[in-house]
PDB file of C-alpha atoms in Angstrom:
ATOM      1  CA  UNK C   1     -19.750 -13.582   0.702  1.00  0.00           C
ATOM      2  CA  UNK C   2     -18.045 -16.656  -0.662  1.00  0.00           C
ATOM      3  CA  UNK C   3     -19.293 -20.169  -0.152  1.00  0.00           C
ATOM      4  CA  UNK C   4     -16.745 -20.649   2.648  1.00  0.00           C
ATOM      5  CA  UNK C   5     -18.230 -17.750   4.617  1.00  0.00           C
ATOM      6  CA  UNK C   6     -15.144 -15.572   4.262  1.00  0.00           C
ATOM      7  CA  UNK C   7     -15.310 -11.978   3.127  1.00  0.00           C
ATOM      8  CA  UNK C   8     -12.658 -10.315   1.041  1.00  0.00           C
ATOM      9  CA  UNK C   9     -10.009  -7.971   2.325  1.00  0.00           C
ATOM     10  CA  UNK C  10      -7.182  -5.741   1.135  1.00  0.00           C
ATOM     11  CA  UNK C  11      -3.873  -5.731   2.993  1.00  0.00           C
ATOM     12  CA  UNK C  12      -0.350  -4.432   2.420  1.00  0.00           C
ATOM     13  CA  UNK C  13       3.153  -4.890   3.801  1.00  0.00           C
ATOM     14  CA  UNK C  14       6.251  -2.737   3.217  1.00  0.00           C
ATOM     15  CA  UNK C  15       9.833  -3.984   3.450  1.00  0.00           C
ATOM     16  CA  UNK C  16      12.838  -1.656   3.430  1.00  0.00           C
ATOM     17  CA  UNK C  17      15.284  -3.625   1.267  1.00  0.00           C
ATOM     18  CA  UNK C  18      18.120  -1.147   1.868  1.00  0.00           C
ATOM     19  CA  UNK C  19      17.992  -1.680   5.631  1.00  0.00           C
ATOM     20  CA  UNK C  20      16.826  -5.308   5.469  1.00  0.00           C
ATOM     21  CA  UNK C  21      13.824  -4.788   7.767  1.00  0.00           C
ATOM     22  CA  UNK C  22      10.123  -3.892   7.776  1.00  0.00           C
ATOM     23  CA  UNK C  23       9.364  -0.271   6.920  1.00  0.00           C
ATOM     24  CA  UNK C  24       7.819   0.825  10.235  1.00  0.00           C
ATOM     25  CA  UNK C  25       6.023   4.167  10.327  1.00  0.00           C
ATOM     26  CA  UNK C  26       5.499   4.663   6.580  1.00  0.00           C
ATOM     27  CA  UNK C  27       2.453   6.718   5.601  1.00  0.00           C
ATOM     28  CA  UNK C  28       0.129   4.946   3.150  1.00  0.00           C
ATOM     29  CA  UNK C  29      -3.022   6.376   1.563  1.00  0.00           C
ATOM     30  CA  UNK C  30      -5.755   4.379  -0.172  1.00  0.00           C
ATOM     31  CA  UNK C  31      -8.012   5.748  -2.918  1.00  0.00           C
ATOM     32  CA  UNK C  32     -10.847   4.364  -5.025  1.00  0.00           C
ATOM     33  CA  UNK C  33     -11.014   5.588  -8.634  1.00  0.00           C
ATOM     34  CA  UNK C  34     -14.382   5.757 -10.323  1.00  0.00           C
ATOM     35  CA  UNK C  35     -15.770   7.889 -13.130  1.00  0.00           C
ATOM     36  CA  UNK C  36     -12.731  10.161 -13.220  1.00  0.00           C
ATOM     37  CA  UNK C  37     -12.969  10.805  -9.467  1.00  0.00           C
ATOM     38  CA  UNK C  38     -10.417   9.825  -6.819  1.00  0.00           C
ATOM     39  CA  UNK C  39     -12.040   9.099  -3.445  1.00  0.00           C
ATOM     40  CA  UNK C  40      -9.839   8.965  -0.328  1.00  0.00           C
ATOM     41  CA  UNK C  41     -10.672   5.850   1.725  1.00  0.00           C
ATOM     42  CA  UNK C  42      -7.875   5.509   4.291  1.00  0.00           C
ATOM     43  CA  UNK C  43      -4.669   7.030   5.585  1.00  0.00           C
ATOM     44  CA  UNK C  44      -2.534   4.807   7.836  1.00  0.00           C
ATOM     45  CA  UNK C  45       1.016   4.268   9.046  1.00  0.00           C
ATOM     46  CA  UNK C  46       2.697   0.895   9.064  1.00  0.00           C
ATOM     47  CA  UNK C  47       3.375  -0.804  12.381  1.00  0.00           C
ATOM     48  CA  UNK C  48       6.705  -2.262  13.566  1.00  0.00           C
ATOM     49  CA  UNK C  49       6.230  -5.229  11.229  1.00  0.00           C
ATOM     50  CA  UNK C  50       5.739  -2.944   8.195  1.00  0.00           C
ATOM     51  CA  UNK C  51       2.046  -3.877   8.084  1.00  0.00           C
ATOM     52  CA  UNK C  52      -1.180  -2.059   8.858  1.00  0.00           C
ATOM     53  CA  UNK C  53      -2.898  -3.051  12.105  1.00  0.00           C
ATOM     54  CA  UNK C  54      -5.922  -4.285  10.168  1.00  0.00           C
ATOM     55  CA  UNK C  55      -7.156  -4.662   6.602  1.00  0.00           C
ATOM     56  CA  UNK C  56      -7.322  -1.460   4.550  1.00  0.00           C
ATOM     57  CA  UNK C  57     -10.669  -2.661   3.215  1.00  0.00           C
ATOM     58  CA  UNK C  58     -12.806  -5.595   4.298  1.00  0.00           C
ATOM     59  CA  UNK C  59     -16.320  -6.957   4.042  1.00  0.00           C
ATOM     60  CA  UNK C  60     -18.871  -4.647   2.418  1.00  0.00           C
ATOM     61  CA  UNK C  61     -16.266  -1.882   2.009  1.00  0.00           C
ATOM     62  CA  UNK C  62     -14.312  -4.024  -0.456  1.00  0.00           C
ATOM     63  CA  UNK C  63     -16.015  -3.696  -3.834  1.00  0.00           C
ATOM     64  CA  UNK C  64     -14.740  -4.588  -7.284  1.00  0.00           C
ATOM     65  CA  UNK C  65     -13.100  -1.605  -8.958  1.00  0.00           C
ATOM     66  CA  UNK C  66      -9.892   0.353  -9.450  1.00  0.00           C
ATOM     67  CA  UNK C  67      -7.885   1.375  -6.383  1.00  0.00           C
ATOM     68  CA  UNK C  68      -4.616   3.148  -5.700  1.00  0.00           C
ATOM     69  CA  UNK C  69      -2.233   2.772  -2.783  1.00  0.00           C
ATOM     70  CA  UNK C  70       0.122   5.735  -2.323  1.00  0.00           C
ATOM     71  CA  UNK C  71       3.273   4.939  -0.357  1.00  0.00           C
ATOM     72  CA  UNK C  72       5.193   7.926   1.056  1.00  0.00           C
ATOM     73  CA  UNK C  73       8.632   6.401   0.575  1.00  0.00           C
ATOM     74  CA  UNK C  74      10.680   9.612   0.671  1.00  0.00           C
ATOM     75  CA  UNK C  75       9.201  10.736   3.985  1.00  0.00           C
ATOM     76  CA  UNK C  76       9.857   7.324   5.497  1.00  0.00           C
ATOM     77  CA  UNK C  77      13.467   7.227   4.276  1.00  0.00           C
ATOM     78  CA  UNK C  78      14.154  10.752   5.538  1.00  0.00           C
ATOM     79  CA  UNK C  79      12.776   9.759   8.965  1.00  0.00           C
ATOM     80  CA  UNK C  80      15.277   6.864   8.918  1.00  0.00           C
ATOM     81  CA  UNK C  81      18.128   9.337   8.394  1.00  0.00           C
ATOM     82  CA  UNK C  82      18.731   8.428   4.749  1.00  0.00           C
ATOM     83  CA  UNK C  83      20.272  11.346   2.825  1.00  0.00           C
ATOM     84  CA  UNK C  84      18.170  11.776  -0.316  1.00  0.00           C
ATOM     85  CA  UNK C  85      18.682  14.215  -3.173  1.00  0.00           C
ATOM     86  CA  UNK C  86      16.051  16.925  -3.655  1.00  0.00           C
ATOM     87  CA  UNK C  87      13.842  15.961  -5.206  1.00  0.00           C
ATOM     88  CA  UNK C  88      14.116  12.327  -4.180  1.00  0.00           C
ATOM     89  CA  UNK C  89      14.177   9.826  -7.035  1.00  0.00           C
ATOM     90  CA  UNK C  90      11.190   7.977  -5.500  1.00  0.00           C
ATOM     91  CA  UNK C  91       9.374  10.289  -3.108  1.00  0.00           C
ATOM     92  CA  UNK C  92       5.827   8.986  -3.498  1.00  0.00           C
ATOM     93  CA  UNK C  93       5.093   5.587  -5.037  1.00  0.00           C
ATOM     94  CA  UNK C  94       1.535   5.087  -6.345  1.00  0.00           C
ATOM     95  CA  UNK C  95       0.391   1.542  -7.099  1.00  0.00           C
ATOM     96  CA  UNK C  96      -2.848   1.355  -9.116  1.00  0.00           C
ATOM     97  CA  UNK C  97      -4.607  -2.021  -9.263  1.00  0.00           C
ATOM     98  CA  UNK C  98      -7.985  -3.616  -9.895  1.00  0.00           C
ATOM     99  CA  UNK C  99     -10.054  -5.766  -7.564  1.00  0.00           C
ATOM    100  CA  UNK C 100     -12.321  -8.113  -9.492  1.00  0.00           C
ATOM    101  CA  UNK C 101     -14.089 -10.026  -6.714  1.00  0.00           C
ATOM    102  CA  UNK C 102     -15.319  -8.928  -3.299  1.00  0.00           C
ATOM    103  CA  UNK C 103     -14.719 -12.304  -1.644  1.00  0.00           C
ATOM    104  CA  UNK C 104     -10.958 -12.605  -2.241  1.00  0.00           C
ATOM    105  CA  UNK C 105      -7.906 -11.590  -0.211  1.00  0.00           C
ATOM    106  CA  UNK C 106      -5.848  -9.022  -2.106  1.00  0.00           C
ATOM    107  CA  UNK C 107      -2.380  -8.380  -0.692  1.00  0.00           C
ATOM    108  CA  UNK C 108      -0.203  -5.634  -2.229  1.00  0.00           C
ATOM    109  CA  UNK C 109       3.320  -5.773  -0.750  1.00  0.00           C
ATOM    110  CA  UNK C 110       5.981  -3.183  -1.527  1.00  0.00           C
ATOM    111  CA  UNK C 111       9.738  -3.786  -1.429  1.00  0.00           C
ATOM    112  CA  UNK C 112      11.456  -0.418  -1.402  1.00  0.00           C
ATOM    113  CA  UNK C 113      14.841   1.323  -1.425  1.00  0.00           C
ATOM    114  CA  UNK C 114      15.834   4.894  -2.369  1.00  0.00           C
ATOM    115  CA  UNK C 115      16.332   3.934  -6.028  1.00  0.00           C
ATOM    116  CA  UNK C 116      14.020   1.022  -6.664  1.00  0.00           C
ATOM    117  CA  UNK C 117      10.820  -0.737  -5.722  1.00  0.00           C
ATOM    118  CA  UNK C 118       8.918  -3.908  -6.554  1.00  0.00           C
ATOM    119  CA  UNK C 119       5.386  -5.079  -5.937  1.00  0.00           C
ATOM    120  CA  UNK C 120       3.207  -8.061  -6.779  1.00  0.00           C
ATOM    121  CA  UNK C 121      -0.072  -9.655  -5.765  1.00  0.00           C
ATOM    122  CA  UNK C 122       0.790 -11.489  -2.601  1.00  0.00           C
ATOM    123  CA  UNK C 123      -1.174 -13.840  -0.395  1.00  0.00           C
TER     124      UNK C 123
END
C-alpha cells in the first residue's frame, strides 16, 4: 500500500475510432506471464462506455510482473456489422506490458479500427 493509503489497480478502455464511439461488448482477456507460463486471470466484456465495470486487477491481486491483455477486435467488429475479410487484418490484438509497482494505477486504453490500433499508458 502506498503512503496515501491507495492500492494499485489495472483498468482499460476501448474506443472504436471507425464508428467514433466506445467499443461496447468487446471481449477482453487478461493473462499473467511468469516463468514461460501464461495464467488466465480474467475474461470480461466492455460496458456501454467501452470500459470494464471494475478494475481488472486491484489490491493484492495486482503484483509487479508481465501481463497481457487480449482484445477480441474482429469479433466485436463483426457484431457491429462491419464486413471484414477472412482472415481479418486485426482479429485479436494482444498488448503485453509490465507492471513495476503494486501501488500505482495502470490504465491501458485501446483505440481500434479494422486496419489500425493504438495504445498507451493512460491515467
